[in-house]
JSON list of C-alpha atoms in Angstrom, two decimals:
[
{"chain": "J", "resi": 225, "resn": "UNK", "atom": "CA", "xyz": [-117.14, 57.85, -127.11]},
{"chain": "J", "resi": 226, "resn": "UNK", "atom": "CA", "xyz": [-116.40, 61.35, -125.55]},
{"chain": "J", "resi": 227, "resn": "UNK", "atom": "CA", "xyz": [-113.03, 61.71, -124.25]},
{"chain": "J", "resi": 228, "resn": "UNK", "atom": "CA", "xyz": [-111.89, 63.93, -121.16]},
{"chain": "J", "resi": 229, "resn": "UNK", "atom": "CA", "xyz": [-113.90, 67.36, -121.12]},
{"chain": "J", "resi": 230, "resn": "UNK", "atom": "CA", "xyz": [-112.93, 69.88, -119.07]},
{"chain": "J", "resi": 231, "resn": "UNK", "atom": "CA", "xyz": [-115.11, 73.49, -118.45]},
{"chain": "J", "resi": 232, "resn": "UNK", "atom": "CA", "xyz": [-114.73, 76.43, -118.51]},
{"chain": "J", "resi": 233, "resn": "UNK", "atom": "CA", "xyz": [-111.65, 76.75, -121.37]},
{"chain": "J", "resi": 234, "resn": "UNK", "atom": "CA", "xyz": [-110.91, 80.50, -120.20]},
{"chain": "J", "resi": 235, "resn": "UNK", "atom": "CA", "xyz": [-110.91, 81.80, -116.80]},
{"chain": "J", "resi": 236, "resn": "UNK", "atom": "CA", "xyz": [-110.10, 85.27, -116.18]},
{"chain": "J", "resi": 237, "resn": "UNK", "atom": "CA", "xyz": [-109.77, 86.15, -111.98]},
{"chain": "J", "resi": 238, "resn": "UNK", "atom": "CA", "xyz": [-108.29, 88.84, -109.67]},
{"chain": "J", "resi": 239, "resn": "UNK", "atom": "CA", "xyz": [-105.59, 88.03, -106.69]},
{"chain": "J", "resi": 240, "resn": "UNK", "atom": "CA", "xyz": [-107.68, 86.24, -103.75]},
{"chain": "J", "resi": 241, "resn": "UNK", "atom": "CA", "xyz": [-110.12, 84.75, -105.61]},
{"chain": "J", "resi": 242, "resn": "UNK", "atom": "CA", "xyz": [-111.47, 81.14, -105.70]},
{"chain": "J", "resi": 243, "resn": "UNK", "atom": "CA", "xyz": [-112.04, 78.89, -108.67]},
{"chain": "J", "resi": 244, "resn": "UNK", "atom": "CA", "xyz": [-113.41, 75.71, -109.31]},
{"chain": "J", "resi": 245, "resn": "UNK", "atom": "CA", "xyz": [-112.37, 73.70, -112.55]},
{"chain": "J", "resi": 246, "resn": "UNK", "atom": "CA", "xyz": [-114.11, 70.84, -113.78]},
{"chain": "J", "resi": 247, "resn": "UNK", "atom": "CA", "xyz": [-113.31, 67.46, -115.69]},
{"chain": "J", "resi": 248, "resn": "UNK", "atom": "CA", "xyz": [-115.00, 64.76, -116.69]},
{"chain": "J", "resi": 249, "resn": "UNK", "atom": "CA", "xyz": [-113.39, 61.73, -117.56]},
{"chain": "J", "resi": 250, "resn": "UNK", "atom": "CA", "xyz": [-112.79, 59.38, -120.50]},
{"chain": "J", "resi": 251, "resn": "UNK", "atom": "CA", "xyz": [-115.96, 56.77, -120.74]},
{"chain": "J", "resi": 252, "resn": "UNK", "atom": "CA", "xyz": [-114.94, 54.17, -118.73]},
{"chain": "J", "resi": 253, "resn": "UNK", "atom": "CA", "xyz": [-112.07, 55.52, -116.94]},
{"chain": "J", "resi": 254, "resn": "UNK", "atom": "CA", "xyz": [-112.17, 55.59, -112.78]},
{"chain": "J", "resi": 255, "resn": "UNK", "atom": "CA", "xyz": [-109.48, 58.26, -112.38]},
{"chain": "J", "resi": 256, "resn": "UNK", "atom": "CA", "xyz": [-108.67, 61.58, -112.98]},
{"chain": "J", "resi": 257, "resn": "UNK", "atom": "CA", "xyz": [-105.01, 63.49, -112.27]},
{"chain": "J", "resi": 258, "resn": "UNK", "atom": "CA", "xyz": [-104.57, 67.34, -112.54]},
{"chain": "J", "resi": 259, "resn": "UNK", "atom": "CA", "xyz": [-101.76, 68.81, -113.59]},
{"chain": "J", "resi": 260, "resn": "UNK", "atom": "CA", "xyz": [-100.65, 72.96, -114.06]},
{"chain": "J", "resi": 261, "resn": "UNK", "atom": "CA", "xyz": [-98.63, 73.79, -116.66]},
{"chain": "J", "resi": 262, "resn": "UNK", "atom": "CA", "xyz": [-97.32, 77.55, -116.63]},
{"chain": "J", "resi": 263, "resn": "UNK", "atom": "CA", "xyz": [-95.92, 79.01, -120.04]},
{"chain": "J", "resi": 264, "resn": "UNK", "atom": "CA", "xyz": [-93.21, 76.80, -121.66]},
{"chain": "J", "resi": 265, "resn": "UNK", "atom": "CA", "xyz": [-92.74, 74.37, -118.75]},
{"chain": "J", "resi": 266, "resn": "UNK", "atom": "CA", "xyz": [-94.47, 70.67, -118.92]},
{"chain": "J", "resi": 267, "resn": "UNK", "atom": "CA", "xyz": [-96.87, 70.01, -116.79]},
{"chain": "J", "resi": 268, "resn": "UNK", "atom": "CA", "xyz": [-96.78, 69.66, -112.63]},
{"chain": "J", "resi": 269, "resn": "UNK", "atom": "CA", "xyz": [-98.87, 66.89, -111.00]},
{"chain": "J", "resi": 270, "resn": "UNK", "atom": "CA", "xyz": [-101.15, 68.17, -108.59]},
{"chain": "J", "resi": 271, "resn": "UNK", "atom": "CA", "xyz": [-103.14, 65.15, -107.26]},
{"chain": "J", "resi": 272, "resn": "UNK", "atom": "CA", "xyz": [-104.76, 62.21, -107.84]},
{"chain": "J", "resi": 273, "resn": "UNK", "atom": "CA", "xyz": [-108.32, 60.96, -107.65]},
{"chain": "J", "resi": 274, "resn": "UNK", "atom": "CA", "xyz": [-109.88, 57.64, -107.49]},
{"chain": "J", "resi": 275, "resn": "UNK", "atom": "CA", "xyz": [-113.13, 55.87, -105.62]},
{"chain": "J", "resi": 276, "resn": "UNK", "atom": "CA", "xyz": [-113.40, 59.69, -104.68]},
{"chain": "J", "resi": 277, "resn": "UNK", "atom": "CA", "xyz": [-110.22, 60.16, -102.28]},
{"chain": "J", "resi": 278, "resn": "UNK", "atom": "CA", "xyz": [-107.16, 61.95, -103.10]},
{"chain": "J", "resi": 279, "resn": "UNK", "atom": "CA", "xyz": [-104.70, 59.39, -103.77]},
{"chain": "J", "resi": 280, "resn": "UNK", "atom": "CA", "xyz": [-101.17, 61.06, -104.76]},
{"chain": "J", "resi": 281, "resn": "UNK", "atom": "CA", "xyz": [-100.50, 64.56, -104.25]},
{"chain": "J", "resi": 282, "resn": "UNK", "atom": "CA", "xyz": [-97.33, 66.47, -105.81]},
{"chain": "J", "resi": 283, "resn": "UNK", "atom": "CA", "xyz": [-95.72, 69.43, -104.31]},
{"chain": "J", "resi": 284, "resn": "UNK", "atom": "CA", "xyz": [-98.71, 72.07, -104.15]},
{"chain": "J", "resi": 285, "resn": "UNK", "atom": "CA", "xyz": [-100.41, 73.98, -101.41]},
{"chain": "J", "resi": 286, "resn": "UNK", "atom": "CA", "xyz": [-103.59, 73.36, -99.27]},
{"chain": "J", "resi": 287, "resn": "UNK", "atom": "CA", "xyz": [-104.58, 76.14, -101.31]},
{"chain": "J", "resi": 288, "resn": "UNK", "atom": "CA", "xyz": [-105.12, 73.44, -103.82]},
{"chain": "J", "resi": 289, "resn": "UNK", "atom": "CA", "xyz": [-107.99, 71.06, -103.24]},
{"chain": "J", "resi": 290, "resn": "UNK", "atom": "CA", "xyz": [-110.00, 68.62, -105.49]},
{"chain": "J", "resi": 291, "resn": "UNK", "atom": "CA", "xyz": [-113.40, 66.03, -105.44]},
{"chain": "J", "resi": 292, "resn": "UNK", "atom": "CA", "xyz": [-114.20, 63.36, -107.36]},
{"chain": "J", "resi": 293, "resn": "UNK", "atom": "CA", "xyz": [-117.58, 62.89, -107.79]},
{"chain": "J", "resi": 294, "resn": "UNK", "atom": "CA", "xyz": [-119.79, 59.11, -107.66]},
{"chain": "J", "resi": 295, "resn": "UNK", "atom": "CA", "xyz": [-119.90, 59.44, -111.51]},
{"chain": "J", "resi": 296, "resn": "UNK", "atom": "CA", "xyz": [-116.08, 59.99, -111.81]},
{"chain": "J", "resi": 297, "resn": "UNK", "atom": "CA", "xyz": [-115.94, 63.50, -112.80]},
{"chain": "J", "resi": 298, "resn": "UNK", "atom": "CA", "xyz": [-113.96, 65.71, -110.45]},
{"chain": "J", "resi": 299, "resn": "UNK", "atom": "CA", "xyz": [-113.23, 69.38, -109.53]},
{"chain": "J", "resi": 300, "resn": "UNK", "atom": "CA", "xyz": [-110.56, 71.32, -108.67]},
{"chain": "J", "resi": 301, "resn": "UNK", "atom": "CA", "xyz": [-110.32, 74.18, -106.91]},
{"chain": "J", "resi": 302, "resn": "UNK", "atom": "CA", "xyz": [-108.22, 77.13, -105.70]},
{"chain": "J", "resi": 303, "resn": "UNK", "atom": "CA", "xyz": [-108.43, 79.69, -103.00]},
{"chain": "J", "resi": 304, "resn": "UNK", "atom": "CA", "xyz": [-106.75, 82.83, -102.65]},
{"chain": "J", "resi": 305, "resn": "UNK", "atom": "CA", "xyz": [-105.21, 83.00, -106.05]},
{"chain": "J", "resi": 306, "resn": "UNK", "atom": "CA", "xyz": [-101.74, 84.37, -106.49]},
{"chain": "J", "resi": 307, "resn": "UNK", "atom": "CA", "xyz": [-100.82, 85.68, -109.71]},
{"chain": "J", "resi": 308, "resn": "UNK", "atom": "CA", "xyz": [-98.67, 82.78, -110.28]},
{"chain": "J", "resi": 309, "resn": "UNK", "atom": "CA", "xyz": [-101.54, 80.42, -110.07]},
{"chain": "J", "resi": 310, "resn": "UNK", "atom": "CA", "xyz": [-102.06, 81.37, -114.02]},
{"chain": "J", "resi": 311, "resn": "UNK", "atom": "CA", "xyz": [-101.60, 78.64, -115.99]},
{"chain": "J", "resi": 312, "resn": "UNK", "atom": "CA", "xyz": [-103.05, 75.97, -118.35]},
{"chain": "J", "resi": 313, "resn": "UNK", "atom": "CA", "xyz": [-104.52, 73.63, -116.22]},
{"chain": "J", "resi": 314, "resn": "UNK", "atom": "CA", "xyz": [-105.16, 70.31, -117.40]},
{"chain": "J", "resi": 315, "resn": "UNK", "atom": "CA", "xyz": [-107.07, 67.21, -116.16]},
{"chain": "J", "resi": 316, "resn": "UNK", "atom": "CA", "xyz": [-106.19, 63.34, -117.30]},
{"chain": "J", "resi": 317, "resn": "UNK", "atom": "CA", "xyz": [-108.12, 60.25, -116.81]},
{"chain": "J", "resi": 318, "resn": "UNK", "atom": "CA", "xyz": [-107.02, 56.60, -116.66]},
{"chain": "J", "resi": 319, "resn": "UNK", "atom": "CA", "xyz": [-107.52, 53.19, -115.41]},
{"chain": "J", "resi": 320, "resn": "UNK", "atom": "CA", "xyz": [-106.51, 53.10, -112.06]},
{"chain": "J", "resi": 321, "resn": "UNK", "atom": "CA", "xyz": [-103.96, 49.93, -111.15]},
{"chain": "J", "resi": 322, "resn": "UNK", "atom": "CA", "xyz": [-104.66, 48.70, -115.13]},
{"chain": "J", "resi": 323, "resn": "UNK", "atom": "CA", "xyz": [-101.76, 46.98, -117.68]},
{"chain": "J", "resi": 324, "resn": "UNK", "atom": "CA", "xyz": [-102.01, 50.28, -119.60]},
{"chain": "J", "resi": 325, "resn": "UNK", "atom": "CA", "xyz": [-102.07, 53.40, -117.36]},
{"chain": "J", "resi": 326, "resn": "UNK", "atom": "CA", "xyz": [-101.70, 56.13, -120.32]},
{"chain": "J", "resi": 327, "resn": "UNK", "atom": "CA", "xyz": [-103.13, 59.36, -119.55]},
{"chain": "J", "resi": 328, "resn": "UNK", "atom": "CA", "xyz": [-105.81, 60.91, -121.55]},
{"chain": "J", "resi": 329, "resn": "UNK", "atom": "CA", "xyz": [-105.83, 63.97, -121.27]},
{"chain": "J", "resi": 330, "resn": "UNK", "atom": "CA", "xyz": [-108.58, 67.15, -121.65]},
{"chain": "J", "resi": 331, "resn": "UNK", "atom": "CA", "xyz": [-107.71, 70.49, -123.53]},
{"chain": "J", "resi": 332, "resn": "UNK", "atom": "CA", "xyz": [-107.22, 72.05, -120.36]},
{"chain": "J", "resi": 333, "resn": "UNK", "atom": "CA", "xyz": [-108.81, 75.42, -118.44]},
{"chain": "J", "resi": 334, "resn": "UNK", "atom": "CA", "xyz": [-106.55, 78.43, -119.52]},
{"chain": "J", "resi": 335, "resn": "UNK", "atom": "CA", "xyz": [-106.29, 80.51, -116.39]},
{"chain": "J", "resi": 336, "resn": "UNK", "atom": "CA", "xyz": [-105.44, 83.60, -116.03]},
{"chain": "J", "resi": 337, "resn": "UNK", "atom": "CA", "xyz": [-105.11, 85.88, -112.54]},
{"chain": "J", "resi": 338, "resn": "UNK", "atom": "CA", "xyz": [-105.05, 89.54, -112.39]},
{"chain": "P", "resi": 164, "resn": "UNK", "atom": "CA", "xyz": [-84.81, 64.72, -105.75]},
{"chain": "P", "resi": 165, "resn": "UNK", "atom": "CA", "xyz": [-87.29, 62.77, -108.50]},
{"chain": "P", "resi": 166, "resn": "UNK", "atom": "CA", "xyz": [-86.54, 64.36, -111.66]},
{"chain": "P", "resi": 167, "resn": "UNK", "atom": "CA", "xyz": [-87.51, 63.79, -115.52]},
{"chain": "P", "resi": 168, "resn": "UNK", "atom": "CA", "xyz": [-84.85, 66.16, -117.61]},
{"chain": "P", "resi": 169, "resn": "UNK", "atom": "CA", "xyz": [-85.44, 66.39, -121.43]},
{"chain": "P", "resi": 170, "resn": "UNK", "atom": "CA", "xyz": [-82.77, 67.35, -123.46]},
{"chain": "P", "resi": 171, "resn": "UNK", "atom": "CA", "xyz": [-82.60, 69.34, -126.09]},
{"chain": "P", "resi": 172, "resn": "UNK", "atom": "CA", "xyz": [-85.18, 72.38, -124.74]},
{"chain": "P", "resi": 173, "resn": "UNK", "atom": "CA", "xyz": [-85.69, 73.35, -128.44]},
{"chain": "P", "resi": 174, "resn": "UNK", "atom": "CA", "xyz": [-84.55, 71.66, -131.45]},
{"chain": "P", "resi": 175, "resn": "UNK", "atom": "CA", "xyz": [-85.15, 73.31, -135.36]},
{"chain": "P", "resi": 176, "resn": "UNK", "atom": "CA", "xyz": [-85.13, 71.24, -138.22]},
{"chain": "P", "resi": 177, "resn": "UNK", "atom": "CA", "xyz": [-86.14, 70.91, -141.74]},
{"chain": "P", "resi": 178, "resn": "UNK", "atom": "CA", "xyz": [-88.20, 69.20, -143.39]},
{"chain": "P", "resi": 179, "resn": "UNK", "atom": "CA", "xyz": [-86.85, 65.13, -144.11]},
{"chain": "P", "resi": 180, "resn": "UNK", "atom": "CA", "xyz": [-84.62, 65.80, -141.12]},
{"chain": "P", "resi": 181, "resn": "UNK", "atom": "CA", "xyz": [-84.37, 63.11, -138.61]},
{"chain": "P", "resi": 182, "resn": "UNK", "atom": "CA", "xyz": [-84.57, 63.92, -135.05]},
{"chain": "P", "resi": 183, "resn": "UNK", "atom": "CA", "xyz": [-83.33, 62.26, -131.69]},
{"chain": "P", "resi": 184, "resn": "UNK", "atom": "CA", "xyz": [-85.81, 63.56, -128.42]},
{"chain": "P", "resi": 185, "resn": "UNK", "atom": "CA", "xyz": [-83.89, 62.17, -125.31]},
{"chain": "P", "resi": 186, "resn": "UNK", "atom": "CA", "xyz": [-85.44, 61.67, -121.40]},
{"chain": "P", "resi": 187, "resn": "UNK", "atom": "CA", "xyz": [-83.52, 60.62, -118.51]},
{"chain": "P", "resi": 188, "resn": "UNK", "atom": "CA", "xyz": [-84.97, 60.19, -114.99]},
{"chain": "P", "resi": 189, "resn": "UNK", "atom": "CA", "xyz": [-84.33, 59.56, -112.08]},
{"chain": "P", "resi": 190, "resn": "UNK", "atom": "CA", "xyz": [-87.57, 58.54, -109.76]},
{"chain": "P", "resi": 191, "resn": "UNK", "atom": "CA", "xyz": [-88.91, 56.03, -107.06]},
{"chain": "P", "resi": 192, "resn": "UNK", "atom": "CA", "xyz": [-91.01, 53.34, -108.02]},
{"chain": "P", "resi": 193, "resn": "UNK", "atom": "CA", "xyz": [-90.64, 53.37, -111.68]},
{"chain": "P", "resi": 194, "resn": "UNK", "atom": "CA", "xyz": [-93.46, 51.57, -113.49]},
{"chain": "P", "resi": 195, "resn": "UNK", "atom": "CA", "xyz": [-93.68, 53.02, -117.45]},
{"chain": "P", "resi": 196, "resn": "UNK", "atom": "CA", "xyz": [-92.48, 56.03, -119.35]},
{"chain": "P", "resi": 197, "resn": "UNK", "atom": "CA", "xyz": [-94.71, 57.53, -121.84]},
{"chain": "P", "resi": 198, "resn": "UNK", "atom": "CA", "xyz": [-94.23, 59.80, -124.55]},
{"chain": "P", "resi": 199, "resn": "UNK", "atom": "CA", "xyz": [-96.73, 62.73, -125.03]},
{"chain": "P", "resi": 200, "resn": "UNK", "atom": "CA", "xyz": [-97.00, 64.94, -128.13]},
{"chain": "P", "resi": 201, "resn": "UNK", "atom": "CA", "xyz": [-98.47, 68.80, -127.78]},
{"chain": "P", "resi": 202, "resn": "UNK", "atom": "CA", "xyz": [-99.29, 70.84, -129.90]},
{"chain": "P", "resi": 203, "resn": "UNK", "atom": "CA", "xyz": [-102.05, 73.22, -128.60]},
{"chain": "P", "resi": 204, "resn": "UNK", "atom": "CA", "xyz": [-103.23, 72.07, -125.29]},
{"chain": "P", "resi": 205, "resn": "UNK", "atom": "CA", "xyz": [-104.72, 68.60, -124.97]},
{"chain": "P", "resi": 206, "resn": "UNK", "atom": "CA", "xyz": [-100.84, 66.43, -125.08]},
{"chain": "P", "resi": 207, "resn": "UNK", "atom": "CA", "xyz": [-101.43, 63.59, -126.98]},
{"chain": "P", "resi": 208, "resn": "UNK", "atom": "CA", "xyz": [-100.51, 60.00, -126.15]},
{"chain": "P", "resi": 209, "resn": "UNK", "atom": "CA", "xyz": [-97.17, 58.58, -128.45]},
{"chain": "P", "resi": 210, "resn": "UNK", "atom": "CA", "xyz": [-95.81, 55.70, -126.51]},
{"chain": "P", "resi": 211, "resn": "UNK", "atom": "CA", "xyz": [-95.71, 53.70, -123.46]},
{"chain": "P", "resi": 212, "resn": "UNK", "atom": "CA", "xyz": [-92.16, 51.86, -122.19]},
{"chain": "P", "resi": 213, "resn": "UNK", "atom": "CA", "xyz": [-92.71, 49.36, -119.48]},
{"chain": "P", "resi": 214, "resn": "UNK", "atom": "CA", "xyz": [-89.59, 47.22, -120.70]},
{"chain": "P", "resi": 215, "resn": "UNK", "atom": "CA", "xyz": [-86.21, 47.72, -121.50]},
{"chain": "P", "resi": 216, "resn": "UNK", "atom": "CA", "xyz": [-85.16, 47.29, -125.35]},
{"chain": "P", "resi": 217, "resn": "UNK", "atom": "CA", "xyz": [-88.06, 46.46, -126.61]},
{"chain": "P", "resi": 218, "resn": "UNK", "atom": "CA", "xyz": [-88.56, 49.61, -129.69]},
{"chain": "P", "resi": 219, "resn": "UNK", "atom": "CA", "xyz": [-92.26, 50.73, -130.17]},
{"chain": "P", "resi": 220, "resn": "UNK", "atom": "CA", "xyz": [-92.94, 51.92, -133.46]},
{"chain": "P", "resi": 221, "resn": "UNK", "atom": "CA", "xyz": [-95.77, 54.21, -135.37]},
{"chain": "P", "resi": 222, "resn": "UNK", "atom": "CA", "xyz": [-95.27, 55.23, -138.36]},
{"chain": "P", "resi": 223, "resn": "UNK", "atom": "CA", "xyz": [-92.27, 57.47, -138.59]},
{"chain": "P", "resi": 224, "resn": "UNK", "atom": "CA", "xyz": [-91.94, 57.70, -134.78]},
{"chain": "P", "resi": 225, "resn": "UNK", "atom": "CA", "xyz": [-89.89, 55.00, -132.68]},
{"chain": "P", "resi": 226, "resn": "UNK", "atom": "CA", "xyz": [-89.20, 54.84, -129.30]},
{"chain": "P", "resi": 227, "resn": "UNK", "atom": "CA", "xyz": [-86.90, 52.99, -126.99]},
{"chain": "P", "resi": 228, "resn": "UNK", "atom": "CA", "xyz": [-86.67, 52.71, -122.97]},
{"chain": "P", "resi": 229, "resn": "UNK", "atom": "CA", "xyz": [-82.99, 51.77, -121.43]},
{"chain": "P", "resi": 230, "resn": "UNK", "atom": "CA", "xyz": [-84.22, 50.83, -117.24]},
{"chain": "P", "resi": 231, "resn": "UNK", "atom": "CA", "xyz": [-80.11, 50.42, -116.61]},
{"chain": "P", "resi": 232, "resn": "UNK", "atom": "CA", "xyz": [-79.08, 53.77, -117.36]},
{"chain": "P", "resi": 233, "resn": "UNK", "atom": "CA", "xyz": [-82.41, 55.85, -116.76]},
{"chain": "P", "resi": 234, "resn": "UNK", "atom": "CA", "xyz": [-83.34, 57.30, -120.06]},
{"chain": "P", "resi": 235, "resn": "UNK", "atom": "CA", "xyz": [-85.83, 56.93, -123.15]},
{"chain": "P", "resi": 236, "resn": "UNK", "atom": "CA", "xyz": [-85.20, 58.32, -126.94]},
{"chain": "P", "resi": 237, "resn": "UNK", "atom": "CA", "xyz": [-87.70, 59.58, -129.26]},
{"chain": "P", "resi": 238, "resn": "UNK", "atom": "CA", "xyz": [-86.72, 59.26, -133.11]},
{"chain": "P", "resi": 239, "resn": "UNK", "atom": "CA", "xyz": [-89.00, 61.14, -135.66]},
{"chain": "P", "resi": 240, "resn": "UNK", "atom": "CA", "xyz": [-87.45, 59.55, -139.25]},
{"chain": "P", "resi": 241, "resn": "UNK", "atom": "CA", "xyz": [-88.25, 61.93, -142.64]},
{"chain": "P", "resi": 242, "resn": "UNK", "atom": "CA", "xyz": [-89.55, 64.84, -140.09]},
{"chain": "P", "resi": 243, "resn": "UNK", "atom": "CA", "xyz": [-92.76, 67.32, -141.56]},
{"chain": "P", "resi": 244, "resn": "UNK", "atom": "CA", "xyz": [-93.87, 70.22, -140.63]},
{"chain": "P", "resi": 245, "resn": "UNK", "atom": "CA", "xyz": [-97.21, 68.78, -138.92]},
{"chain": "P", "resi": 246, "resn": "UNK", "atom": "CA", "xyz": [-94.26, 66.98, -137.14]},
{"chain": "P", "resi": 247, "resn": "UNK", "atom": "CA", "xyz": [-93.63, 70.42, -134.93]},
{"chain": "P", "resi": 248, "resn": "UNK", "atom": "CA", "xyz": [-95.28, 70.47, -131.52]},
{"chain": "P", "resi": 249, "resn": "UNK", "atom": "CA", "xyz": [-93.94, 69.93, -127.80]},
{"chain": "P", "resi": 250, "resn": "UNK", "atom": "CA", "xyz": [-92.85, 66.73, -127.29]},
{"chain": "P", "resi": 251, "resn": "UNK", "atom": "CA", "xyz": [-93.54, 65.59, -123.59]},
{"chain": "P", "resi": 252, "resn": "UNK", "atom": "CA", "xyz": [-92.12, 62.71, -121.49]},
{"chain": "P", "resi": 253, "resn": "UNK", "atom": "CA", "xyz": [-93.51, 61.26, -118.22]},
{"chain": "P", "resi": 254, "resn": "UNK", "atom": "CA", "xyz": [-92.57, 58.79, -116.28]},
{"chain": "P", "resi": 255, "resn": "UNK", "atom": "CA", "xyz": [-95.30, 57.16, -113.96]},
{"chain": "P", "resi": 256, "resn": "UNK", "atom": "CA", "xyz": [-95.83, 56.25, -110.46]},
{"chain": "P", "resi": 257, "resn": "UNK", "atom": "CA", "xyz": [-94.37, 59.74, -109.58]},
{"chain": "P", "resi": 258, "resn": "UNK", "atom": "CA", "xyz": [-96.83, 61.28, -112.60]},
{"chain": "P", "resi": 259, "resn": "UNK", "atom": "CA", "xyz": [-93.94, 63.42, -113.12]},
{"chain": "P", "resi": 260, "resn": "UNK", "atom": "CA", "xyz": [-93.18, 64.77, -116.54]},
{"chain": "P", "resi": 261, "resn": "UNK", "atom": "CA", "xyz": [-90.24, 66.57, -118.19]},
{"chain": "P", "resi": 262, "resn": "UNK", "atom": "CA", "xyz": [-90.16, 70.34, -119.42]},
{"chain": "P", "resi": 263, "resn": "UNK", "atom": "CA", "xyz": [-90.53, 68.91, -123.18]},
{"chain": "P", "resi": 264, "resn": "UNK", "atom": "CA", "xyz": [-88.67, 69.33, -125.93]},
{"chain": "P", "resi": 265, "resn": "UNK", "atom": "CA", "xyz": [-89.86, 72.48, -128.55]},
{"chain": "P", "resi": 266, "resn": "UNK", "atom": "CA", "xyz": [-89.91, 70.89, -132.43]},
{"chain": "P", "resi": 267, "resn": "UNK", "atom": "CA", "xyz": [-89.88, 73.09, -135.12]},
{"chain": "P", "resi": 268, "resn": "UNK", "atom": "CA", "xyz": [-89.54, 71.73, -138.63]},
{"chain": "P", "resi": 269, "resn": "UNK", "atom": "CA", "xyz": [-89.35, 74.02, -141.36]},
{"chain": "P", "resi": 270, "resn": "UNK", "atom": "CA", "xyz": [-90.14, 73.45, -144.93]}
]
């Protein structure tokens, strides 16, 4: 049973860049959630997918911008990268709207802007 | 403001210690609180607290959810080394988690 795998792991770009991160979810899981964690901070919820629309969003720019794919797995990607866009990002699937909603969660896509 | 606050930010021990993690929130549309453990990158799932009171329990790890007064403890009992990692706390339907708590247990 494969759990969440996310590609690449390490992501080197340069200011104004775009990037596209991908996930693929838990077996069986319907939803995936993206999160960016910078250095020593836990991790900030991006958005939401699930039946292929964004359902939550946190506090993040349209710069920020995700798809979910018929088969569940999703993508997200940035544009115009800012040096502060480095981070660990990770990607968690679920059950969307099940008893247990815990998040499993990917080893993330270290990024890193220059 | 939503917010999930973790207290303490780092927290050394040694070994056979026994450690108290604490979360308090304050958020919309509460549904569970779940405890994450992190070590590397992938956080790792603990505990999930729907109801108030009610302990879980694994192993040497407990945890306990108070919905009155807004927070959740983590107890680590007889602490190890493998024991040291970033202890995470989220509280769903905002998905918003808590800056974690930094473990270190010493031999």
């Amino acid at each position: 049973d494969a759990g969440v795998t996310q590609s690449p792991t390490h992501l080197i770009k340069t200011r104004g860049q775009q990037v596209t991160l991908r996930c693929s979810p838990k077996s069986g899981h319907d939803t995936v959630s993206w999160y960016q964690q910078a250095l020593g901070q836990g991790p900030q919820f991006i958005f939401q997918y699930y039946e292929e629309e964004e359902r939550q969003r946190g506090n993040f720019p349209d710069r920020f911008s995700g798809h979910q794919f018929p088969n569940y797995s999703s993508e997200l990607n940035v544009n115009a990268l800012l040096l502060g866009d480095s981070a660990l990002y990770l990607c968690a699937s679920s059950l969307f709207g099940g008893t247990n909603e815990k998040l499993f969660f990917g080893s993330g896509t270290q990024l890193s802007v220059l | 403001e939503d917010k999930v606050v973790q207290s303490p930010l780092s927290l050394v021990v040694h070994e056979g210690d026994t450690v108290t993690l604490n979360c308090s929130y304050e958020v919309t549309n509460f549904r569970s609180l779940l405890w994450y453990k992190q070590e590397k990158k992938a956080p790792t799932f603990l505990f999930m607290l729907t109801s108030s009171g009610i302990e879980k329990k694994s192993g040497r790890l407990s945890s306990i959810l108070d919905k009155k007064e807004l927070f959740s403890i983590l107890n680590i009992t007889a602490t190890q080394t493998g024991d040291s990692a970033v202890y995470l706390c989220a509280v769903l339907n905002d998905m918003r988690f808590g800056a974690g708590t930094r473990l270190t247990v010493k031999p």
